[in-house]
Short mmCIF file of C-alpha atoms and ligand atoms in Angstrom, two decimals:
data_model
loop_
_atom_site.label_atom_id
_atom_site.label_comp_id
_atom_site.label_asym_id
_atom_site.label_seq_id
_atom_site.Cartn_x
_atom_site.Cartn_y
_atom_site.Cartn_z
CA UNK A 81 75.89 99.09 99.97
CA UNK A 82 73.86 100.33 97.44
CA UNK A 83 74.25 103.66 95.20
CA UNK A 84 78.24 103.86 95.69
CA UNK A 85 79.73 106.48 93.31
CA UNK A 86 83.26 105.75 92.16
CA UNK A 87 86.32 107.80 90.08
CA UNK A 88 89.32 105.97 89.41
CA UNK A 89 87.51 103.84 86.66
CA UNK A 90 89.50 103.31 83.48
CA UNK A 91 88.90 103.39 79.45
CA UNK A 92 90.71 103.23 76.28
CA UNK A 93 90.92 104.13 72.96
CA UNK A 94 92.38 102.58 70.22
CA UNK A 95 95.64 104.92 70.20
CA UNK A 96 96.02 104.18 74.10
CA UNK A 97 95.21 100.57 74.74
CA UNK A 98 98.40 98.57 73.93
CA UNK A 99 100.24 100.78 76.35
CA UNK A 100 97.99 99.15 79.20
CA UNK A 101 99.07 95.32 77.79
CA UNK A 102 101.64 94.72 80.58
CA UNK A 103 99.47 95.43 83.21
CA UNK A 104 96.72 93.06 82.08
CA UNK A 105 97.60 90.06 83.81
CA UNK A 106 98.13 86.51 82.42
CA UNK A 107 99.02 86.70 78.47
CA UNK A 108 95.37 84.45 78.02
CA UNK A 109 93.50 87.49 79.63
CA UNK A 110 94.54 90.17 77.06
CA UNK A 111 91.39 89.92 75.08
CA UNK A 112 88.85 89.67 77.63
CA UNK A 113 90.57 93.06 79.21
CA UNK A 114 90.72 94.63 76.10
CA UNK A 115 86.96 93.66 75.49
CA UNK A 116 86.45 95.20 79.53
CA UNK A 117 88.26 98.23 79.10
CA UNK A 118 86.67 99.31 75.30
CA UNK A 119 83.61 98.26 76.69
CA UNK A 120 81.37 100.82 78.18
CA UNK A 121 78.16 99.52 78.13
CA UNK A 122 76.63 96.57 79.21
CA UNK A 123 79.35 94.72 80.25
CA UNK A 124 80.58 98.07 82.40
CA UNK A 125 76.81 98.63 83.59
CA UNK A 126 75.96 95.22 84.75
CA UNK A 127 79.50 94.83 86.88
CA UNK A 128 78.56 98.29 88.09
CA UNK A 129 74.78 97.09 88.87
CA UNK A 130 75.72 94.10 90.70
CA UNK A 131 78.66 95.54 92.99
CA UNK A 132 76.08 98.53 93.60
CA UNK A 133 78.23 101.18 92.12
CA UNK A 134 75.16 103.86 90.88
CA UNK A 135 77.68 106.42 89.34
CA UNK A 136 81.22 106.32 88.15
CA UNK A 137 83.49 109.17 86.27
CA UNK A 138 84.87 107.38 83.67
CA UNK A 139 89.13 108.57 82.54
CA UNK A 140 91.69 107.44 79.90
CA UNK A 141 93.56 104.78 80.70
CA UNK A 142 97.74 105.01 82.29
CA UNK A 143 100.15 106.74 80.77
CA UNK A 144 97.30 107.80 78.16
CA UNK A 145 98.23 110.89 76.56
CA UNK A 146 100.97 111.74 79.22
CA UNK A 147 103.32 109.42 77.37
CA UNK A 148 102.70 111.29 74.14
CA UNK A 149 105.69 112.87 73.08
CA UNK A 150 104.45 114.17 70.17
CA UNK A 151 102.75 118.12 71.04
CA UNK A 152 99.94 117.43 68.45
CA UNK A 153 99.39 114.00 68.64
CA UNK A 154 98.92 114.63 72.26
CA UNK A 155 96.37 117.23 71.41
CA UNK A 156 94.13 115.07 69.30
CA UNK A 157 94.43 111.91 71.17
CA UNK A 158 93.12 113.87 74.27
CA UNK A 159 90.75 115.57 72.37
CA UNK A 160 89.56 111.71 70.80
CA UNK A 161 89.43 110.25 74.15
CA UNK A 162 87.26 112.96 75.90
CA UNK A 163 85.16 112.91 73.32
CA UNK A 164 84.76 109.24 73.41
CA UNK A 165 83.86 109.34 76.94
CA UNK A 166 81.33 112.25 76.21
CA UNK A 167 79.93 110.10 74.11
CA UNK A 168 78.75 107.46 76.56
CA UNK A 169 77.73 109.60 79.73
CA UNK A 170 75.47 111.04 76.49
CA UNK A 171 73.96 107.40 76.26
CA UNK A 172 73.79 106.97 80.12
CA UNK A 173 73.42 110.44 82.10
CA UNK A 174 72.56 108.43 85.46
CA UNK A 175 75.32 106.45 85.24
CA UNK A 176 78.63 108.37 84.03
CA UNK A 177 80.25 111.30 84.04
CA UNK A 178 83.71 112.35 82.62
CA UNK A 179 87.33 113.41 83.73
CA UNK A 180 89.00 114.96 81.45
CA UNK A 181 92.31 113.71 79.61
CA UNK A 182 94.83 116.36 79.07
CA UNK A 183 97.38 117.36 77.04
CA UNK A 184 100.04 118.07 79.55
CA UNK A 185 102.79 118.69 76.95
CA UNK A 186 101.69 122.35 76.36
CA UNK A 187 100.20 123.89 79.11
CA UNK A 188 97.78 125.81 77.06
CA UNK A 189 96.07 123.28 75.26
CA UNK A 190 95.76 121.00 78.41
CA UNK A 191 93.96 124.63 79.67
CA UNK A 192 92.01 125.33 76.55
CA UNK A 193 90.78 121.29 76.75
CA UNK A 194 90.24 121.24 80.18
CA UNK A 195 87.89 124.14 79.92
CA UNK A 196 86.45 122.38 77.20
CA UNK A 197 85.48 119.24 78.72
CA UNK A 198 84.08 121.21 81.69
CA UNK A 199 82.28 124.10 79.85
CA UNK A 200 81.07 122.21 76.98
CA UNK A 201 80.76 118.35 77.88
CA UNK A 202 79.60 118.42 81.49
CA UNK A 203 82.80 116.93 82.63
CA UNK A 204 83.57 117.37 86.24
CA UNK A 205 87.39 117.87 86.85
CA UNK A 206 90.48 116.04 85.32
CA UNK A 207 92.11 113.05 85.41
CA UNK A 208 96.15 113.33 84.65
CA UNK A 209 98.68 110.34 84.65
CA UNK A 210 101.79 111.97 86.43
CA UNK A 211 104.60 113.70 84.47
CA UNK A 212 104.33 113.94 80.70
CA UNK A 213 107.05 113.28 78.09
CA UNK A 214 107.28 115.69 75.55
CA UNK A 215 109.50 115.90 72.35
CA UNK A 216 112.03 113.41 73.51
CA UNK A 217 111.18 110.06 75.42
CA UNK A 218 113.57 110.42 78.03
CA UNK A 219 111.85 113.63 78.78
CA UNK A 220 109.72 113.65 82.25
CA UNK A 221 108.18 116.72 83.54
CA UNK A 222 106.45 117.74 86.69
CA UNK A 223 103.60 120.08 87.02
CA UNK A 224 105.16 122.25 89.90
CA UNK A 225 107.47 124.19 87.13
CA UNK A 226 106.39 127.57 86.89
CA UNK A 227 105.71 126.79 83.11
CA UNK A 228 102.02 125.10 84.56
CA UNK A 229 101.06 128.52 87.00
CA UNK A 230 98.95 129.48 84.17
CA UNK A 231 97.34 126.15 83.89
CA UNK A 232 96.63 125.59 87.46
CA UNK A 233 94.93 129.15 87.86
CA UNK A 234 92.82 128.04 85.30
CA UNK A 235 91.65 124.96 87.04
CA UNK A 236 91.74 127.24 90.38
CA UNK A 237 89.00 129.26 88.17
CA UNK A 238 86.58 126.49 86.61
CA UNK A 239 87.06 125.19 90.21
CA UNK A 240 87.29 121.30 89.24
CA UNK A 241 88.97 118.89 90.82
CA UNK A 242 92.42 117.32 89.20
CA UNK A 243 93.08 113.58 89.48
CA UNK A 244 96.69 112.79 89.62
CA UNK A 245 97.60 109.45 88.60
CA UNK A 246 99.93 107.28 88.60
CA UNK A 247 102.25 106.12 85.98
CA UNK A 248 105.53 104.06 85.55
CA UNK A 249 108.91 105.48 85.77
CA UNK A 250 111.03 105.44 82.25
CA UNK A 251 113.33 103.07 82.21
CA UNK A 252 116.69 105.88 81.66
CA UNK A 253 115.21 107.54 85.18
CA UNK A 254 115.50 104.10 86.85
CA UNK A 255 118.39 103.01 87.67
CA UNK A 256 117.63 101.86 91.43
CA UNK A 257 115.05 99.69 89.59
CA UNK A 258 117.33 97.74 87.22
CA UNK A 259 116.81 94.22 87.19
CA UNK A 260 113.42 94.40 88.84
CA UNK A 261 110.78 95.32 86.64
CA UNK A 262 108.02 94.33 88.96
CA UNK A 263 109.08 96.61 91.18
CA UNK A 264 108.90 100.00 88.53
CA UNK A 265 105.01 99.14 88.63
CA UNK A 266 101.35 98.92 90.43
CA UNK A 267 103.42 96.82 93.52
CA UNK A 268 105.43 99.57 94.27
CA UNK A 269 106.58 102.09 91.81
CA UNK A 270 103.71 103.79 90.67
CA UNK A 271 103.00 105.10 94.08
CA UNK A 272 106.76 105.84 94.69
CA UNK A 273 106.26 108.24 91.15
CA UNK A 274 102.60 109.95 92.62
CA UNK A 275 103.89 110.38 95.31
CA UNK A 276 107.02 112.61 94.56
CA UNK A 277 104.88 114.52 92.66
CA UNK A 278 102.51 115.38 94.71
CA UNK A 279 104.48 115.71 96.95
CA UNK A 280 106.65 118.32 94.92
CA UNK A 281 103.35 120.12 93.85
CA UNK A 282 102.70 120.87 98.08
CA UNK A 283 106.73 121.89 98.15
CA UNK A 284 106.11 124.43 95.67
CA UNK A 285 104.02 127.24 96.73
CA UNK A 286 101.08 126.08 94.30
CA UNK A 287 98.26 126.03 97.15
CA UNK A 288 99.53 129.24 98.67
CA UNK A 289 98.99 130.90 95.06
CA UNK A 290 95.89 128.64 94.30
CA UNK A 291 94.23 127.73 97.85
CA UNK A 292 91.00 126.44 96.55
CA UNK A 293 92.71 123.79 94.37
CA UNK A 294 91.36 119.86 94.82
CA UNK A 295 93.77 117.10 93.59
CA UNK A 296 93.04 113.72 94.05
CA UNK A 297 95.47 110.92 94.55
CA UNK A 298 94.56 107.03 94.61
CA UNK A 299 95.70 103.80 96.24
CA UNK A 300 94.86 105.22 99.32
CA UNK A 301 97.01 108.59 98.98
CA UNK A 302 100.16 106.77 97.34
CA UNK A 303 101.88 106.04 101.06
CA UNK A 304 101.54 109.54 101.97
CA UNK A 305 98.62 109.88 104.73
CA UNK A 306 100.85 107.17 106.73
CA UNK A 307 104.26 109.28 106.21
CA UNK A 308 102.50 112.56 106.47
CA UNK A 309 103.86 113.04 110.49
CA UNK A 310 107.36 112.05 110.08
CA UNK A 311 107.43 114.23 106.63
CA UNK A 312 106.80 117.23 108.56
CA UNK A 313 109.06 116.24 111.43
CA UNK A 314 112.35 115.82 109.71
CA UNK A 315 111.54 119.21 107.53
CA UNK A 316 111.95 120.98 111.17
CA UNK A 317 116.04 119.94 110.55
CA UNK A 318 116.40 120.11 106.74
CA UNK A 319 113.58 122.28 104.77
CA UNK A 320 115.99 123.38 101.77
CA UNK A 321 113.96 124.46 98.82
CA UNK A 322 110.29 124.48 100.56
CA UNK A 323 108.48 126.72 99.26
CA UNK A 324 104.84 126.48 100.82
CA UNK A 325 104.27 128.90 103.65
CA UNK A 326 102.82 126.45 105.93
CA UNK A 327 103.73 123.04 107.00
CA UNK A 328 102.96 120.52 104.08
CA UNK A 329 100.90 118.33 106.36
CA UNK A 330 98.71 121.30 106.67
CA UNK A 331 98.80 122.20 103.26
CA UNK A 332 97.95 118.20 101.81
CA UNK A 333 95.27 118.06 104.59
CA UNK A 334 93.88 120.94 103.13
CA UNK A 335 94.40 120.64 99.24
CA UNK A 336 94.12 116.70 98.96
CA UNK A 337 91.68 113.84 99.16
CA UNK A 338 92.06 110.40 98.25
CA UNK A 339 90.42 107.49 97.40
CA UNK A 340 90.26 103.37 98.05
CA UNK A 341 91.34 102.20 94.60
CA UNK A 342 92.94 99.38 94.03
CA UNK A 343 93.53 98.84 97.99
CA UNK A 344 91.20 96.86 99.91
CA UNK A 345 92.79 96.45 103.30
CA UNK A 346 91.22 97.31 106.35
CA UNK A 347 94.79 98.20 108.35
CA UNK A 348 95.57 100.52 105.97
CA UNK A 349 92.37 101.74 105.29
CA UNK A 350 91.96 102.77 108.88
CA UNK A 351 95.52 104.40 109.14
CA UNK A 352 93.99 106.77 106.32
CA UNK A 353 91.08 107.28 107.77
CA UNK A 354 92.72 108.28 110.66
CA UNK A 355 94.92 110.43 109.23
CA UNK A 356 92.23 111.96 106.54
CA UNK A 357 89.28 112.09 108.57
CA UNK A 358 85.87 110.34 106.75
CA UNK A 359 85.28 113.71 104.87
CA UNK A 360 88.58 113.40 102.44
CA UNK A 361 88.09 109.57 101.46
CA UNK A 362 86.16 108.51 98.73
CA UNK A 363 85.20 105.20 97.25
CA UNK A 364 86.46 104.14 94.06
CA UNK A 365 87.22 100.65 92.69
CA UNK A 366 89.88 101.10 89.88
CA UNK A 367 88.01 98.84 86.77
CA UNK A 368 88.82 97.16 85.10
CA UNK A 369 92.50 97.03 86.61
CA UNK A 370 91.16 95.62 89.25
CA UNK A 371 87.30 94.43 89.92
CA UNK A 372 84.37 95.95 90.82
CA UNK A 373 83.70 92.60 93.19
CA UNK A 374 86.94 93.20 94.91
CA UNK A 375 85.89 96.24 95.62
CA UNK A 376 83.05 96.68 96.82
CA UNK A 377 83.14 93.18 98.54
CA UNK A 378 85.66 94.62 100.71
CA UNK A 379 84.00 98.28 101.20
CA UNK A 380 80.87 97.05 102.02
CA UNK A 381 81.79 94.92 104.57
CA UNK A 382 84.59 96.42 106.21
CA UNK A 383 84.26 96.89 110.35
CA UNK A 384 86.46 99.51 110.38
CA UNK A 385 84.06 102.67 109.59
CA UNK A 386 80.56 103.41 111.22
CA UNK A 387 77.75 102.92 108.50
CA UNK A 388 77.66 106.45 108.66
CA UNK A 389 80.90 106.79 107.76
CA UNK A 390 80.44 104.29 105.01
CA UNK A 391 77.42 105.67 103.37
CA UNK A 392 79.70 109.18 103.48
CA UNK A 393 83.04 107.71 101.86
CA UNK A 394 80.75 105.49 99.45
CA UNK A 395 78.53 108.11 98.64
CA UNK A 396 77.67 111.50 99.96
CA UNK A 397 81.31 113.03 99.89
CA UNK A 398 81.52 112.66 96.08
CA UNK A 399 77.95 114.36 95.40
CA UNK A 400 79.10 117.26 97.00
CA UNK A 401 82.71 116.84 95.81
CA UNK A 402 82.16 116.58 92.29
CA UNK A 403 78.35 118.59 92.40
CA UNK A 404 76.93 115.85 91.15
CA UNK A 405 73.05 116.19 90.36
CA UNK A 406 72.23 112.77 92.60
CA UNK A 407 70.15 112.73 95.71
C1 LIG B 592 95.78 101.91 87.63
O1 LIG B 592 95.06 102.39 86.76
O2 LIG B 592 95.83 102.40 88.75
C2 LIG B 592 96.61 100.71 87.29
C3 LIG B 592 97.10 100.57 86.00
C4 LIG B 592 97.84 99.44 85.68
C5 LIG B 592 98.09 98.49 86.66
C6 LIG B 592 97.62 98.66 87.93
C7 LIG B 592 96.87 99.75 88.26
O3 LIG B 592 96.85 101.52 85.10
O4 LIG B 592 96.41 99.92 89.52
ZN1 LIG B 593 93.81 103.67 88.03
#
């Protein structure tokens, strides 16, 4: 299919790209990678050209500046990195757009940037790697504290959607991990982490204060469009601490959407489709964590949607979505 729009696509910068070294594969493919995910011109362009991806937002790279623990550093490096990717939709208008990095540690600044980005560089919503460290490495906080009201209702106002990614666990938070690394990461852990917090964001109250607010989540919503029934089943018998007024099924059916990164399976695909309906999935490949061939090789073909359907989740959902200025 041609003229697919995708969001979960990946850069670096300098100050953010050895953090990404474990996940790169084979210890011979570190400088190609690093070469892929610097790169955002030709190299980006033609892989997008061939795999018939027309439009992509572009985002920092995992844990990016959430793993920051430093306030100002955090500041600056979000600052570098938006401006980085400002820099290349500049060059190529008809080909990206940006998602804003943000620096989560102080819930102003990640406000003041985020309106920023949207306001000043075109951007079109943010993209966030789960809970941010701040001052202390052991430190992990989540964005349902009623320290981040005042940042949400400011992207409830710009009206922007808000990516939440997924990063790894630290190491003094995971003890059920010990002893199996592989496990903390892409195979398993990462949607274990997005998951809780998303999770914890519909348990909170946030989309009965903020109904109009659009998060994202990946991987084909983390494991939670498959658990979403029983979730809501067992809080009949045990709902202690739930804040949202309304069932959280409702509420993430409502409030979430989610995309086909980094999971090209048509079984679970259509168990999310099922549970999402066509108008909350989107496309997306993932790049250069995983490839644009993968990708769209699999979307493109698969028999489980109608080419209706296809041309929707590919395309047409994330014009309107995003308001991009596409046909
Ligand atoms: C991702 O961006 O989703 C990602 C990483 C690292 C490894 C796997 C993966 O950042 O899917
Ligand atoms: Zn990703």
């Amino acid at each position: 299919m041609k003229g697919k729009i995708a969001f979960e696509e990946h850069m670096a910068i300098e100050e953010t790209l050895q953090e990404t070294k474990s996940f790169a594969g084979e210890s011979g493919r570190w400088d190609d990678f690093t070469n892929q995910i610097l790169d955002m011109g030709s190299r980006r362009l033609d892989n997008m050209d061939v795999t018939g991806i027309e439009f992509a937002l572009q985002s920092l790279n995992a844990p990016g500046v959430q793993g920051i623990v430093d306030t100002t550093e955090a500041i600056s490096v979000a600052k570098k990195a938006n401006d980085t990717i400002a820099n290349a939709v500049n060059k190529h208008p008809d080909r990206y757009g940006g998602l804003a990095a943000l620096p989560m540690q102080d819930p102003e600044a990640a406000s003041y940037e985020l309106t920023r980005c949207v306001t000043e560089l075109g951007f079109k919503g943010a993209m966030v790697n789960g809970f941010t460290q701040k001052d202390s490495h052991d430190s992990a906080i989540y964005y349902d504290i009623p320290e981040y009201r005042e940042f949400w209702a400011t992207v409830s106002e710009l009206d922007v959607p808000f990516y939440l990614h997924p990063r790894m666990q630290l190491p003094s938070h995971a003890q059920n991990y010990e002893g199996h690394p592989w496990l903390m990461s892409a195979p398993w852990g990462f949607a274990v982490e997005t998951s809780i917090h998303a999770l914890r964001l519909c348990g909170s109250g946030l989309f009965d204060d903020y109904p109009n607010l659009r998060l994202v989540i990946g991987h084909l919503g983390e494991f939670i469009p498959h658990a979403l029934w029983r979730i809501d089943a067992r809080m009949r018998f045990s709902p202690r601490g739930y804040r949202g007024t309304r069932p959280l099924g409702e509420i993430f059916l409502d409030n979430f959407f989610v995309t086909t990164s980094g999971f090209y399976n048509d079984p679970a695909f259509k168990n999310t489709l099922d549970v999402m309906g066509a108008e909350r999935l989107f496309f997306s490949a993932d790049y250069p964590f995983e490839t644009m061939q993968d990708a769209a090789g699999w979307y493109d073909k698969t028999p489980v949607i109608s080419d209706e359907d296809r041309t929707k989740i590919g395309r047409t959902n994330a014009i309107e979505f995003w308001g991009l200025e596409l046909e």
